[in-house]
Amino acid sequence: MKIKKNDIIKIISGKDRGKTGKVIKVDGKSLKITAENINLFKKRVKPKQGGQKGETVLVPRHFNISKAMLVCPNCKQPARVGYRLEGNSKLRYCKKCQSRI
């Protein structure tokens, strides 16, 4: 997986194209991610106690990982991600500016 939890992403296609957000959850099996303030849907919530009113809240839903690109923390632009071996560790790097992510 090239995108991990707490990464900043930019949406490249779909109804939220151009928006950026922080990744909340990554599902590696189905290749779907959930991000803050992206792909929001309305959900109706029942009242918790008697006398209260129910409400409608906006909830982020998951979407396919192919619709997002990682934003490089160094050059602040969406970029492809590569892997490099340094010693015994495998590190991600930005293919635009060659900096470590």
mmCIF file with all atom_site columns, C-alpha atoms in Angstrom:
data_model
loop_
_atom_site.group_PDB
_atom_site.id
_atom_site.type_symbol
_atom_site.label_atom_id
_atom_site.label_alt_id
_atom_site.label_comp_id
_atom_site.label_asym_id
_atom_site.label_entity_id
_atom_site.label_seq_id
_atom_site.pdbx_PDB_ins_code
_atom_site.Cartn_x
_atom_site.Cartn_y
_atom_site.Cartn_z
_atom_site.occupancy
_atom_site.B_iso_or_equiv
_atom_site.pdbx_formal_charge
_atom_site.auth_seq_id
_atom_site.auth_comp_id
_atom_site.auth_asym_id
_atom_site.auth_atom_id
_atom_site.pdbx_PDB_model_num
ATOM 1   C CA . MET A 1 1   ? 0.000   0.000  0.000  1.00 0.00 ? 1   MET A CA 1
ATOM 2   C CA . LYS A 1 2   ? 1.421   3.340  -1.008 1.00 0.00 ? 2   LYS A CA 1
ATOM 3   C CA . ILE A 1 3   ? -1.068  5.369  1.091  1.00 0.00 ? 3   ILE A CA 1
ATOM 4   C CA . LYS A 1 4   ? -1.122  4.879  4.843  1.00 0.00 ? 4   LYS A CA 1
ATOM 5   C CA . LYS A 1 5   ? -3.098  6.203  7.814  1.00 0.00 ? 5   LYS A CA 1
ATOM 6   C CA . ASN A 1 6   ? -2.491  9.915  8.667  1.00 0.00 ? 6   ASN A CA 1
ATOM 7   C CA . ASP A 1 7   ? -1.175  10.718 5.155  1.00 0.00 ? 7   ASP A CA 1
ATOM 8   C CA . ILE A 1 8   ? -2.507  13.803 3.363  1.00 0.00 ? 8   ILE A CA 1
ATOM 9   C CA . ILE A 1 9   ? -4.193  12.947 0.046  1.00 0.00 ? 9   ILE A CA 1
ATOM 10  C CA . LYS A 1 10  ? -5.723  14.831 -2.867 1.00 0.00 ? 10  LYS A CA 1
ATOM 11  C CA . ILE A 1 11  ? -8.717  13.493 -4.802 1.00 0.00 ? 11  ILE A CA 1
ATOM 12  C CA . ILE A 1 12  ? -8.045  13.248 -8.552 1.00 0.00 ? 12  ILE A CA 1
ATOM 13  C CA . SER A 1 13  ? -11.469 12.077 -9.814 1.00 0.00 ? 13  SER A CA 1
ATOM 14  C CA . GLY A 1 14  ? -15.107 11.954 -8.778 1.00 0.00 ? 14  GLY A CA 1
ATOM 15  C CA . LYS A 1 15  ? -17.478 14.403 -7.133 1.00 0.00 ? 15  LYS A CA 1
ATOM 16  C CA . ASP A 1 16  ? -14.840 15.650 -4.643 1.00 0.00 ? 16  ASP A CA 1
ATOM 17  C CA . ARG A 1 17  ? -12.068 16.219 -7.224 1.00 0.00 ? 17  ARG A CA 1
ATOM 18  C CA . GLY A 1 18  ? -9.466  18.706 -5.993 1.00 0.00 ? 18  GLY A CA 1
ATOM 19  C CA . LYS A 1 19  ? -10.218 18.331 -2.269 1.00 0.00 ? 19  LYS A CA 1
ATOM 20  C CA . THR A 1 20  ? -7.505  17.367 0.197  1.00 0.00 ? 20  THR A CA 1
ATOM 21  C CA . GLY A 1 21  ? -7.874  15.494 3.452  1.00 0.00 ? 21  GLY A CA 1
ATOM 22  C CA . LYS A 1 22  ? -6.192  13.329 6.056  1.00 0.00 ? 22  LYS A CA 1
ATOM 23  C CA . VAL A 1 23  ? -6.587  9.542  5.805  1.00 0.00 ? 23  VAL A CA 1
ATOM 24  C CA . ILE A 1 24  ? -8.570  8.081  8.704  1.00 0.00 ? 24  ILE A CA 1
ATOM 25  C CA . LYS A 1 25  ? -8.726  4.410  7.751  1.00 0.00 ? 25  LYS A CA 1
ATOM 26  C CA . VAL A 1 26  ? -7.125  2.127  5.134  1.00 0.00 ? 26  VAL A CA 1
ATOM 27  C CA . ASP A 1 27  ? -8.515  -1.241 4.078  1.00 0.00 ? 27  ASP A CA 1
ATOM 28  C CA . GLY A 1 28  ? -5.776  -3.147 2.251  1.00 0.00 ? 28  GLY A CA 1
ATOM 29  C CA . LYS A 1 29  ? -7.946  -6.081 1.285  1.00 0.00 ? 29  LYS A CA 1
ATOM 30  C CA . SER A 1 30  ? -10.562 -4.153 -0.704 1.00 0.00 ? 30  SER A CA 1
ATOM 31  C CA . LEU A 1 31  ? -8.181  -1.249 -1.605 1.00 0.00 ? 31  LEU A CA 1
ATOM 32  C CA . LYS A 1 32  ? -10.457 1.398  -0.080 1.00 0.00 ? 32  LYS A CA 1
ATOM 33  C CA . ILE A 1 33  ? -9.658  4.384  2.135  1.00 0.00 ? 33  ILE A CA 1
ATOM 34  C CA . THR A 1 34  ? -11.628 6.803  4.300  1.00 0.00 ? 34  THR A CA 1
ATOM 35  C CA . ALA A 1 35  ? -10.548 10.446 4.633  1.00 0.00 ? 35  ALA A CA 1
ATOM 36  C CA . GLU A 1 36  ? -11.736 13.494 6.597  1.00 0.00 ? 36  GLU A CA 1
ATOM 37  C CA . ASN A 1 37  ? -14.276 15.742 4.816  1.00 0.00 ? 37  ASN A CA 1
ATOM 38  C CA . ILE A 1 38  ? -14.202 13.676 1.606  1.00 0.00 ? 38  ILE A CA 1
ATOM 39  C CA . ASN A 1 39  ? -17.075 11.562 0.215  1.00 0.00 ? 39  ASN A CA 1
ATOM 40  C CA . LEU A 1 40  ? -19.527 12.817 2.865  1.00 0.00 ? 40  LEU A CA 1
ATOM 41  C CA . PHE A 1 41  ? -23.014 11.333 3.105  1.00 0.00 ? 41  PHE A CA 1
ATOM 42  C CA . LYS A 1 42  ? -25.950 12.227 5.325  1.00 0.00 ? 42  LYS A CA 1
ATOM 43  C CA . LYS A 1 43  ? -26.895 9.805  8.088  1.00 0.00 ? 43  LYS A CA 1
ATOM 44  C CA . ARG A 1 44  ? -29.970 10.119 10.281 1.00 0.00 ? 44  ARG A CA 1
ATOM 45  C CA . VAL A 1 45  ? -29.363 9.596  14.001 1.00 0.00 ? 45  VAL A CA 1
ATOM 46  C CA . LYS A 1 46  ? -32.135 8.615  16.393 1.00 0.00 ? 46  LYS A CA 1
ATOM 47  C CA . PRO A 1 47  ? -32.563 10.617 19.611 1.00 0.00 ? 47  PRO A CA 1
ATOM 48  C CA . LYS A 1 48  ? -30.560 9.195  22.520 1.00 0.00 ? 48  LYS A CA 1
ATOM 49  C CA . GLN A 1 49  ? -33.007 10.238 25.275 1.00 0.00 ? 49  GLN A CA 1
ATOM 50  C CA . GLY A 1 50  ? -36.700 10.979 25.394 1.00 0.00 ? 50  GLY A CA 1
ATOM 51  C CA . GLY A 1 51  ? -37.579 14.572 24.544 1.00 0.00 ? 51  GLY A CA 1
ATOM 52  C CA . GLN A 1 52  ? -34.605 15.073 22.224 1.00 0.00 ? 52  GLN A CA 1
ATOM 53  C CA . LYS A 1 53  ? -34.914 15.391 18.475 1.00 0.00 ? 53  LYS A CA 1
ATOM 54  C CA . GLY A 1 54  ? -33.208 13.169 15.959 1.00 0.00 ? 54  GLY A CA 1
ATOM 55  C CA . GLU A 1 55  ? -30.637 14.801 13.714 1.00 0.00 ? 55  GLU A CA 1
ATOM 56  C CA . THR A 1 56  ? -28.848 14.427 10.406 1.00 0.00 ? 56  THR A CA 1
ATOM 57  C CA . VAL A 1 57  ? -25.037 14.206 10.507 1.00 0.00 ? 57  VAL A CA 1
ATOM 58  C CA . LEU A 1 58  ? -22.453 14.086 7.716  1.00 0.00 ? 58  LEU A CA 1
ATOM 59  C CA . VAL A 1 59  ? -20.378 10.897 7.769  1.00 0.00 ? 59  VAL A CA 1
ATOM 60  C CA . PRO A 1 60  ? -17.324 10.179 5.568  1.00 0.00 ? 60  PRO A CA 1
ATOM 61  C CA . ARG A 1 61  ? -17.542 6.939  3.583  1.00 0.00 ? 61  ARG A CA 1
ATOM 62  C CA . HIS A 1 62  ? -14.784 4.874  2.034  1.00 0.00 ? 62  HIS A CA 1
ATOM 63  C CA . PHE A 1 63  ? -13.756 5.182  -1.613 1.00 0.00 ? 63  PHE A CA 1
ATOM 64  C CA . ASN A 1 64  ? -11.328 3.466  -3.966 1.00 0.00 ? 64  ASN A CA 1
ATOM 65  C CA . ILE A 1 65  ? -7.640  4.198  -3.440 1.00 0.00 ? 65  ILE A CA 1
ATOM 66  C CA . SER A 1 66  ? -7.154  4.807  -7.179 1.00 0.00 ? 66  SER A CA 1
ATOM 67  C CA . LYS A 1 67  ? -9.099  8.086  -6.883 1.00 0.00 ? 67  LYS A CA 1
ATOM 68  C CA . ALA A 1 68  ? -6.505  9.618  -4.545 1.00 0.00 ? 68  ALA A CA 1
ATOM 69  C CA . MET A 1 69  ? -2.865  10.716 -4.757 1.00 0.00 ? 69  MET A CA 1
ATOM 70  C CA . LEU A 1 70  ? -0.499  11.237 -1.873 1.00 0.00 ? 70  LEU A CA 1
ATOM 71  C CA . VAL A 1 71  ? 0.533   14.864 -1.224 1.00 0.00 ? 71  VAL A CA 1
ATOM 72  C CA . CYS A 1 72  ? 4.289   15.075 -0.612 1.00 0.00 ? 72  CYS A CA 1
ATOM 73  C CA . PRO A 1 73  ? 5.048   16.803 2.719  1.00 0.00 ? 73  PRO A CA 1
ATOM 74  C CA . ASN A 1 74  ? 8.200   18.372 1.226  1.00 0.00 ? 74  ASN A CA 1
ATOM 75  C CA . CYS A 1 75  ? 7.053   19.787 -2.151 1.00 0.00 ? 75  CYS A CA 1
ATOM 76  C CA . LYS A 1 76  ? 3.326   20.073 -1.163 1.00 0.00 ? 76  LYS A CA 1
ATOM 77  C CA . GLN A 1 77  ? 2.143   18.614 -4.495 1.00 0.00 ? 77  GLN A CA 1
ATOM 78  C CA . PRO A 1 78  ? 0.372   15.357 -5.356 1.00 0.00 ? 78  PRO A CA 1
ATOM 79  C CA . ALA A 1 79  ? 2.995   12.868 -6.468 1.00 0.00 ? 79  ALA A CA 1
ATOM 80  C CA . ARG A 1 80  ? 3.533   9.213  -7.194 1.00 0.00 ? 80  ARG A CA 1
ATOM 81  C CA . VAL A 1 81  ? 5.227   7.149  -4.508 1.00 0.00 ? 81  VAL A CA 1
ATOM 82  C CA . GLY A 1 82  ? 8.230   4.891  -4.943 1.00 0.00 ? 82  GLY A CA 1
ATOM 83  C CA . TYR A 1 83  ? 10.086  2.527  -2.654 1.00 0.00 ? 83  TYR A CA 1
ATOM 84  C CA . ARG A 1 84  ? 13.792  2.501  -1.920 1.00 0.00 ? 84  ARG A CA 1
ATOM 85  C CA . LEU A 1 85  ? 15.917  0.154  0.189  1.00 0.00 ? 85  LEU A CA 1
ATOM 86  C CA . GLU A 1 86  ? 18.218  1.889  2.670  1.00 0.00 ? 86  GLU A CA 1
ATOM 87  C CA . GLY A 1 87  ? 20.103  -0.590 4.782  1.00 0.00 ? 87  GLY A CA 1
ATOM 88  C CA . ASN A 1 88  ? 17.603  -3.171 5.950  1.00 0.00 ? 88  ASN A CA 1
ATOM 89  C CA . SER A 1 89  ? 14.561  -0.875 5.743  1.00 0.00 ? 89  SER A CA 1
ATOM 90  C CA . LYS A 1 90  ? 12.168  -0.155 2.898  1.00 0.00 ? 90  LYS A CA 1
ATOM 91  C CA . LEU A 1 91  ? 11.296  3.561  2.657  1.00 0.00 ? 91  LEU A CA 1
ATOM 92  C CA . ARG A 1 92  ? 8.734   5.530  0.642  1.00 0.00 ? 92  ARG A CA 1
ATOM 93  C CA . TYR A 1 93  ? 9.892   8.501  -1.431 1.00 0.00 ? 93  TYR A CA 1
ATOM 94  C CA . CYS A 1 94  ? 8.307   11.167 -3.631 1.00 0.00 ? 94  CYS A CA 1
ATOM 95  C CA . LYS A 1 95  ? 9.020   10.627 -7.319 1.00 0.00 ? 95  LYS A CA 1
ATOM 96  C CA . LYS A 1 96  ? 8.862   14.394 -8.047 1.00 0.00 ? 96  LYS A CA 1
ATOM 97  C CA . CYS A 1 97  ? 11.359  15.762 -5.533 1.00 0.00 ? 97  CYS A CA 1
ATOM 98  C CA . GLN A 1 98  ? 13.066  12.480 -4.498 1.00 0.00 ? 98  GLN A CA 1
ATOM 99  C CA . SER A 1 99  ? 12.549  13.314 -0.794 1.00 0.00 ? 99  SER A CA 1
ATOM 100 C CA . ARG A 1 100 ? 11.693  10.720 1.840  1.00 0.00 ? 100 ARG A CA 1
ATOM 101 C CA . ILE A 1 101 ? 8.066   10.522 2.958  1.00 0.00 ? 101 ILE A CA 1
#
